[in-house]
Amino acid sequence: MYQTFIGLEVHIHLLTKTKGFCGCRSAFGDEPNANVCPGCFAYPGTLPAVNIEALRMGCMVARALNCTIPEKTWFDRKQYFYPDISKNYQISQMGSPLGRNGYIDIEGTIAGKEIKKRVRIKQCHLEEDAGKMIHTGTVSLLDYNRAGVSLLEIVTEPDLETGEEAELYIQQLRRLVRYLGVCDGNMEEGSLRADANVSINLPGKGLGQRVEIKNLNSSRFVKLGLNYEIARHGEMMDAGKPIVQETRLWNENRDETLPMRKKENADDYRYFPDPDLPVFVPDAAFLKTVDDAMPELPLPRTKRIAAEYGLNAEQAGLICEEKALADYFEAAVSEVTANGAKLSKTEAAARTANWLLQDIKHIMGKQGIAESEIGGFRLSPRRLAGIVTMAADGKINGKIARQALEAVIAEDRDPEDIVKEKGWGLISDPAQIAEALRAVAQKEAAAVAEAQTAEGKRRSTLSAFLVGKVLAATGGRADPAIVKEQVEALLG
Ligand code: ADP
Ligand code: MG
Ligand code: ZN
């Protein structure tokens, strides 16, 4: 058996309105080359200007990853030629990354395997993205909309050991940056991209000869690509063949990695501090804006929600997958409590969680509404709380509750109004129930007569039969407790 080392480099697009070093719009999906200016290409006479929002968002990530933020930070030029980087250099950070020596705790289950691990973060640094090349037949097209967009690169130490751990790391890092509101985490659109480095070695021998798999655009491909490489390295080592340091690409159609190029070393890039950009000092006032913007992070929030509301780990995990979902859940439970419903906090939470994780998720899925958009959903936390409260207080039964939920979504109105207007409320007026029972007793006279003399099981079967008939006669709206009471009284 070999020891495996995996280190990931993840690039995230920061959700700043403008690019990192000029005023161009930073957006996905615009008309090609709509968002470009001379500054994007570093034309003579232009000067870059640092986007402070990018620095602030980068520092939020650094903080969330428990990194040390340096006293001074600056930008370096990384020189290389490529058509998508028309300046012939990329603005990046080499000597003073925004964050260093951090860690992230990951916890979860991948393919039935429970994983709990602390992954050290080597560093995170700001840089600019390159343009996009589109190869069509004999021509290559260039779209520079993405050129200059702020990226944060997050680099781990080689602490991960399996493709599954790497997949979980990507998922949880994605969740984290979405919680922070600094990246949309959309891997298909390239807002979050991963490069995976992997090596194997005999136990105790330290790091092996590494191979990099580039541009993995789904967390599943990270897992598959890595597991493929781990197996390939194992076979090479077994056969005594050397492993070459190279960059490979995951081919999703063939389910294998293929060589792309030999890997360059850092000194090939001739980094030097960008003379056009000032050194930035993250002072106390700036760091306060960073700290003030920090939300409760997903892992601690998952644990708190499980403990505070008495949910199991799976429910809490599902609710905390999206910040918007967790916000919705907590708001709805607190509304139920504020309504004075006859429920304990954990009961209110259990019912809210059930609605949320079953009916509501299902309906939103059917309507094509993303979970992150639940904040604007017609069924607001207050409206859901209204339904939970009415059901808990015996004003409506379970079937009506579901009907009311659907009506709220269809009609965009408050559940209390709908229930009242449609006459869906539970009937608890004894006279009204007595009338319904009289009609049933007339129709089912034989059953009533038999029940009046029957005993034991036969009697209870007949009694339940009559209760059922009364409930049916009232469209399921009669209060079952009162119906039962009156049937029992009738049977004597
Ligand atoms: P580079 O600057 O060439 O990209 P880094 O030192 O920044 O190299 O490392 C990039 C990533 O590769 C990091 O996540 C690191 O943990 C990982 N890494 C470096 N060496 C190895 C190795 N021998 N095996 C596995 N991962 C490695
Ligand atoms: Mg690197
Ligand atoms: Zn520009």
XYZ file of C-alpha atoms and ligand atoms in Angstrom:
521
model
C 0.000 0.000 0.000
C 1.076 3.528 -0.745
C 0.474 6.755 1.076
C -1.456 9.339 -0.921
C -1.085 13.119 -0.867
C -3.594 15.457 -2.440
C -3.421 19.248 -2.485
C -6.106 21.352 -4.118
C -5.921 24.750 -5.725
C -9.366 26.293 -6.053
C -10.071 29.492 -7.947
C -13.206 31.392 -7.101
C -14.689 34.325 -9.006
C -15.431 37.067 -6.550
C -18.888 38.604 -6.807
C -17.659 42.158 -7.206
C -19.678 44.346 -9.578
C -16.590 45.440 -11.468
C -13.335 43.758 -12.433
C -10.285 43.610 -10.186
C -8.262 46.460 -11.636
C -10.537 48.523 -13.907
C -14.155 49.690 -13.952
C -15.487 47.108 -16.435
C -18.530 45.076 -15.511
C -17.785 41.683 -14.058
C -20.588 39.396 -15.214
C -21.091 35.979 -16.710
C -22.893 35.457 -20.000
C -22.697 38.942 -21.543
C -22.130 39.482 -25.283
C -18.457 38.574 -25.989
C -16.050 41.488 -25.495
C -18.822 43.780 -24.237
C -17.015 44.353 -20.957
C -13.565 45.497 -21.978
C -11.551 48.726 -21.817
C -7.964 49.731 -22.563
C -7.146 49.018 -18.916
C -8.146 45.359 -19.321
C -5.288 45.060 -21.819
C -2.827 47.319 -19.953
C -2.520 49.577 -23.004
C 0.133 52.284 -22.688
C -1.239 55.231 -20.765
C -3.575 53.185 -18.621
C -3.061 52.382 -14.978
C -4.736 49.693 -12.903
C -6.647 50.547 -9.718
C -7.298 47.951 -7.027
C -10.915 47.019 -6.386
C -11.283 47.375 -2.619
C -14.330 45.091 -2.639
C -12.157 42.294 -3.976
C -9.702 42.836 -1.131
C -12.536 42.855 1.389
C -14.097 39.656 0.022
C -10.694 37.994 -0.169
C -10.050 38.866 3.465
C -13.440 37.438 4.448
C -12.423 34.121 2.941
C -9.011 34.354 4.605
C -10.712 34.943 7.961
C -13.211 32.120 7.442
C -10.298 29.811 6.638
C -8.497 30.820 9.838
C -5.632 32.372 7.889
C -3.248 35.045 9.063
C -3.734 38.291 7.155
C -0.413 40.083 6.600
C 0.323 43.619 7.726
C 1.083 44.600 4.154
C -0.017 42.964 0.956
C 0.794 43.748 -2.665
C 0.417 42.442 -6.191
C 3.028 40.750 -8.345
C 3.249 40.274 -12.068
C 3.400 36.712 -13.276
C 4.876 36.819 -16.780
C 3.819 34.498 -19.506
C 2.510 34.682 -23.029
C -0.832 33.272 -23.959
C -3.494 34.724 -26.269
C -6.048 34.901 -23.458
C -3.706 37.039 -21.336
C -3.047 39.851 -23.760
C -0.925 41.883 -21.341
C 1.636 39.060 -21.356
C 1.456 39.041 -17.600
C -1.143 38.279 -14.991
C -1.595 40.381 -11.889
C -1.314 37.948 -9.003
C 0.169 37.709 -5.531
C 3.332 35.808 -4.804
C 5.264 37.481 -1.998
C 2.367 38.535 0.231
C -0.770 36.440 -0.179
C -3.902 37.827 1.512
C -4.050 34.851 3.838
C -1.579 32.249 5.079
C -1.410 29.193 7.332
C -5.083 28.555 7.893
C -7.300 25.519 8.035
C -10.816 24.325 7.357
C -12.622 21.518 9.130
C -14.631 19.348 6.810
C -17.275 16.918 8.018
C -19.750 14.900 6.045
C -20.540 11.749 4.156
C -19.464 10.931 0.615
C -20.604 7.684 -1.007
C -21.659 6.349 2.381
C -18.240 7.083 3.828
C -18.090 9.349 6.854
C -15.307 11.913 6.664
C -14.078 14.265 9.353
C -10.853 16.078 8.757
C -8.904 19.262 9.267
C -7.332 20.454 6.022
C -4.554 22.993 6.317
C -4.754 25.998 4.010
C -1.354 26.986 2.710
C -2.512 30.346 1.408
C -5.120 32.310 -0.442
C -4.252 35.098 -2.809
C -5.921 37.478 -5.219
C -5.313 37.469 -8.924
C -7.050 38.314 -12.173
C -8.714 35.867 -14.497
C -7.691 35.435 -18.124
C -9.970 35.736 -21.141
C -11.697 32.787 -22.712
C -10.624 31.040 -25.894
C -13.256 29.399 -28.024
C -11.969 27.011 -30.656
C -14.354 26.517 -33.563
C -13.135 24.465 -36.500
C -10.160 26.278 -38.001
C -10.460 29.533 -36.052
C -9.992 30.423 -32.423
C -12.085 33.210 -30.950
C -11.250 35.301 -27.922
C -13.664 36.730 -25.390
C -11.997 39.084 -22.919
C -15.044 39.703 -20.728
C -13.498 37.484 -18.082
C -10.032 39.034 -18.412
C -9.274 41.020 -15.284
C -12.127 39.617 -13.211
C -11.083 39.128 -9.574
C -10.175 35.615 -8.584
C -9.184 34.298 -5.232
C -6.979 31.233 -5.330
C -7.200 28.990 -2.280
C -4.383 26.497 -1.892
C -4.358 23.603 0.565
C -1.422 21.727 1.990
C -1.271 18.144 0.634
C -3.444 16.856 3.500
C -6.196 15.099 1.596
C -5.852 11.387 0.989
C -8.712 10.187 -1.202
C -10.851 11.405 -4.061
C -13.814 11.337 -1.690
C -12.101 13.653 0.792
C -11.237 16.016 -2.041
C -14.848 15.995 -3.224
C -16.099 16.826 0.262
C -13.531 19.594 0.597
C -14.740 21.177 -2.647
C -18.386 20.883 -1.589
C -17.766 22.442 1.790
C -15.521 25.188 0.476
C -18.230 25.973 -2.068
C -20.831 26.131 0.679
C -18.540 28.389 2.711
C -17.926 30.956 -0.016
C -21.635 31.009 -0.842
C -22.417 31.661 2.831
C -19.917 34.498 2.772
C -21.656 35.872 -0.321
C -18.340 36.288 -2.108
C -18.844 33.700 -4.879
C -21.849 32.019 -6.458
C -19.964 28.713 -6.536
C -21.282 27.820 -9.971
C -18.793 25.223 -11.191
C -20.400 24.779 -14.622
C -20.022 28.469 -15.366
C -16.472 28.367 -14.073
C -17.073 30.561 -11.012
C -15.381 27.898 -8.940
C -12.651 25.853 -10.586
C -10.379 23.273 -9.077
C -6.918 22.001 -9.934
C -5.922 18.860 -8.086
C -2.355 17.814 -7.269
C -1.657 14.250 -6.315
C 1.250 11.996 -5.521
C 1.780 8.659 -3.854
C 4.749 7.200 -2.055
C 5.836 4.363 0.176
C 4.609 4.997 3.736
C 6.926 7.292 5.674
C 8.793 8.429 2.567
C 7.031 11.804 2.331
C 5.571 13.413 -0.769
C 5.900 11.612 -4.090
C 6.307 12.918 -7.620
C 3.220 14.981 -8.231
C 0.859 15.252 -11.138
C -1.654 18.045 -11.554
C -5.160 17.605 -12.955
C -6.390 20.941 -14.252
C -9.749 22.663 -14.703
C -12.049 20.224 -12.982
C -15.505 21.727 -13.236
C -17.461 19.541 -10.868
C -16.665 18.126 -7.453
C -17.469 14.656 -8.756
C -14.832 14.992 -11.481
C -12.334 15.990 -8.788
C -13.045 12.687 -7.068
C -13.047 10.606 -10.250
C -9.915 12.239 -11.679
C -8.001 11.805 -8.447
C -9.033 8.210 -7.899
C -8.045 7.456 -11.485
C -4.629 9.049 -10.943
C -4.080 7.310 -7.607
C -4.707 3.955 -9.288
C -2.485 4.849 -12.257
C 0.381 5.960 -9.987
C 0.024 2.739 -8.021
C 0.397 0.645 -11.151
C 3.431 2.683 -12.281
C 5.091 2.313 -8.881
C 4.343 -1.416 -8.787
C 5.955 -1.787 -12.211
C 8.948 0.297 -11.113
C 8.189 2.954 -13.743
C 8.931 6.631 -13.011
C 6.084 9.131 -12.668
C 6.614 12.327 -14.648
C 5.670 15.714 -13.221
C 3.016 16.913 -15.623
C -0.359 18.534 -16.002
C -3.222 16.300 -17.085
C -6.832 16.866 -18.005
C -9.867 14.857 -16.964
C -11.714 13.493 -19.968
C -15.293 13.048 -18.871
C -16.252 11.053 -21.943
C -13.510 8.498 -21.495
C -13.415 8.574 -17.689
C -9.652 8.972 -17.637
C -6.994 11.656 -17.357
C -4.826 12.503 -20.357
C -1.510 14.374 -20.417
C -1.716 18.070 -21.332
C 1.728 19.584 -20.754
C 4.854 19.352 -18.665
C 4.550 21.470 -15.548
C 6.457 24.760 -15.313
C 8.157 25.868 -12.124
C 7.465 29.104 -10.287
C 10.793 30.669 -11.271
C 9.888 30.377 -14.954
C 7.370 33.180 -14.420
C 9.853 35.862 -13.294
C 7.494 37.296 -10.688
C 8.101 40.862 -9.528
C 5.968 43.387 -7.580
C 3.666 45.273 -9.935
C 5.067 48.823 -10.001
C 1.672 50.238 -11.041
C -0.153 49.088 -7.923
C 0.322 50.435 -4.390
C 1.007 48.260 -1.378
C -2.190 47.707 0.603
C -2.250 47.872 4.390
C -5.273 46.117 5.890
C -5.659 48.462 8.861
C -8.016 48.109 11.825
C -10.802 50.093 10.173
C -10.650 47.922 7.052
C -10.532 44.692 9.045
C -13.561 45.832 11.007
C -15.562 46.061 7.777
C -14.422 42.505 7.055
C -15.386 41.182 10.479
C -18.708 43.035 10.475
C -19.650 41.324 7.237
C -18.900 37.793 8.503
C -21.973 35.567 8.901
C -22.150 32.509 11.123
C -20.205 29.879 9.167
C -21.898 26.751 7.830
C -20.267 24.038 9.944
C -20.786 25.727 13.329
C -24.261 26.734 12.229
C -25.138 23.136 11.333
C -24.040 21.997 14.773
C -25.864 24.788 16.548
C -29.080 24.218 14.640
C -28.985 20.475 15.386
C -28.456 21.106 19.107
C -30.721 24.106 19.535
C -33.723 22.692 17.676
C -33.242 19.002 18.425
C -32.806 17.978 14.790
C -30.710 15.033 13.665
C -27.425 15.588 11.837
C -28.905 14.768 8.449
C -31.776 17.260 8.767
C -29.483 19.976 10.096
C -27.048 19.280 7.259
C -29.748 19.587 4.621
C -31.115 22.792 6.121
C -27.649 24.338 6.352
C -26.638 23.375 2.819
C -27.804 26.832 1.761
C -27.624 29.906 3.945
C -31.001 31.075 2.616
C -32.595 27.785 3.653
C -31.148 27.964 7.158
C -32.264 31.589 7.479
C -35.750 30.599 6.323
C -35.942 27.726 8.775
C -34.898 29.784 11.772
C -37.236 32.625 10.833
C -40.205 30.255 10.446
C -39.615 28.515 13.778
C -39.339 31.819 15.594
C -42.620 32.969 13.979
C -44.365 29.811 15.179
C -43.137 30.509 18.687
C -44.134 34.164 18.420
C -47.632 33.096 17.339
C -47.985 31.395 20.698
C -48.712 28.030 19.072
C -49.301 25.156 21.474
C -45.933 23.656 20.618
C -42.567 23.443 22.263
C -39.643 24.911 20.336
C -38.412 21.459 19.285
C -41.897 20.431 18.178
C -42.229 23.619 16.157
C -38.802 22.949 14.671
C -39.586 19.327 13.821
C -42.775 20.318 11.984
C -41.121 23.228 10.197
C -38.199 21.017 9.149
C -40.601 18.403 7.785
C -42.478 20.911 5.682
C -39.275 22.489 4.480
C -37.375 19.337 3.599
C -40.306 17.535 2.041
C -43.227 19.503 0.568
C -41.543 22.872 0.148
C -38.310 21.568 -1.386
C -40.382 19.370 -3.671
C -42.642 22.207 -4.831
C -39.727 24.588 -5.344
C -37.933 21.927 -7.357
C -40.987 21.425 -9.545
C -41.294 25.176 -10.087
C -37.607 25.486 -10.899
C -36.884 27.792 -7.965
C -33.380 27.421 -6.544
C -33.069 26.798 -2.809
C -30.958 29.918 -2.550
C -34.005 31.893 -3.738
C -36.320 30.728 -0.972
C -36.055 34.197 0.577
C -38.303 35.542 -2.176
C -40.675 32.571 -2.276
C -44.426 33.238 -1.953
C -44.590 30.923 1.008
C -42.684 33.228 3.341
C -41.500 31.997 6.761
C -44.418 33.894 8.303
C -46.947 32.176 6.048
C -45.487 28.726 6.730
C -45.563 29.540 10.433
C -49.233 30.463 10.046
C -50.006 27.007 8.664
C -47.949 25.215 11.317
C -49.674 27.266 14.016
C -53.217 26.656 12.751
C -52.525 22.927 12.541
C -50.959 22.826 16.002
C -53.867 24.706 17.521
C -56.384 22.340 15.953
C -57.837 24.968 13.654
C -57.102 22.865 10.566
C -56.232 19.218 10.068
C -53.183 17.797 8.312
C -54.880 17.355 4.973
C -56.126 20.938 4.965
C -52.694 22.156 6.007
C -51.184 20.688 2.855
C -54.033 22.117 0.783
C -53.502 25.537 2.381
C -49.792 25.394 1.648
C -50.455 24.796 -2.013
C -53.094 27.524 -2.106
C -50.730 30.063 -0.518
C -48.194 29.348 -3.237
C -50.780 29.407 -6.029
C -52.594 32.526 -4.859
C -49.804 34.426 -3.084
C -52.052 35.148 -0.072
C -51.887 34.539 3.663
C -53.005 31.076 4.806
C -55.312 32.473 7.513
C -57.293 34.395 4.864
C -57.479 31.415 2.547
C -58.665 29.025 5.279
C -61.294 31.510 6.419
C -62.547 32.386 2.978
C -62.754 28.799 1.772
C -64.279 27.583 5.010
C -61.476 25.096 5.537
C -61.350 25.590 9.290
C -61.954 22.660 11.581
C -65.606 22.366 12.742
C -65.595 22.378 16.519
C -69.162 23.564 17.060
C -70.845 20.625 18.925
C -74.283 21.430 17.498
C -73.010 21.276 13.935
C -71.282 17.976 14.604
C -74.347 16.584 16.348
C -76.381 17.370 13.257
C -73.969 15.526 11.025
C -74.001 12.574 13.411
C -77.817 12.488 13.410
C -77.811 12.153 9.622
C -75.179 9.416 9.733
C -77.039 7.526 12.503
C -80.196 7.544 10.403
C -78.431 6.135 7.357
C -76.404 3.620 9.354
C -79.143 2.642 11.775
C -78.191 -1.048 11.645
C -74.598 -0.327 12.574
C -75.705 1.927 15.422
C -78.060 -0.723 16.765
C -75.415 -3.430 16.588
C -72.790 -1.203 18.224
C -75.111 -0.386 21.105
C -75.150 -4.046 22.170
C -71.749 -5.217 20.825
C -68.692 -5.543 23.031
C -64.909 -5.408 22.803
C -63.293 -5.329 19.394
C -66.523 -5.440 17.443
C -67.794 -2.413 19.296
C -64.701 -0.345 18.730
C -64.673 -1.287 15.037
C -68.236 -0.072 14.660
C -67.563 3.069 16.661
C -64.566 3.924 14.470
C -66.719 3.240 11.411
C -69.285 5.785 12.571
C -66.627 8.369 13.442
C -65.203 7.918 9.952
C -68.623 8.438 8.404
C -69.164 11.702 10.288
C -65.720 12.957 9.332
C -66.401 12.099 5.696
C -69.762 13.847 5.855
C -68.020 17.060 6.959
C -65.317 16.850 4.318
C -62.832 15.781 6.945
C -63.236 19.091 8.763
C -65.090 18.037 11.919
C -62.858 18.010 14.997
C -62.189 14.255 15.430
C -62.079 14.481 19.235
C -65.580 15.944 19.455
C -66.935 13.474 16.893
C -65.566 10.588 18.918
C -67.042 11.953 22.114
C -70.508 12.286 20.548
C -70.417 8.837 18.922
C -69.464 7.284 22.261
C -72.316 9.151 23.949
C -74.751 7.888 21.323
C -73.631 4.279 21.722
C -73.952 4.568 25.464
P 2.829 25.430 -7.561
O 3.237 26.777 -7.127
O 3.746 24.779 -8.487
O 1.407 25.379 -8.009
P 2.468 24.757 -4.810
O 3.589 24.497 -3.892
O 1.740 26.045 -4.713
O 2.939 24.500 -6.264
O 1.439 23.596 -4.595
C 0.278 23.533 -5.302
C -0.583 22.470 -4.692
O -0.002 21.191 -4.870
C -0.781 22.612 -3.207
O -2.132 22.338 -2.905
C 0.134 21.568 -2.605
O -0.403 21.080 -1.409
C 0.099 20.508 -3.660
N 1.333 19.697 -3.716
C 2.585 20.156 -3.821
N 3.453 19.124 -3.898
C 2.713 18.001 -3.856
C 3.021 16.587 -3.911
N 4.262 16.157 -4.038
N 1.991 15.729 -3.843
C 0.719 16.165 -3.740
N 0.388 17.450 -3.685
C 1.362 18.356 -3.754
Mg 0.022 27.155 -7.588
Zn -11.566 47.031 -18.254
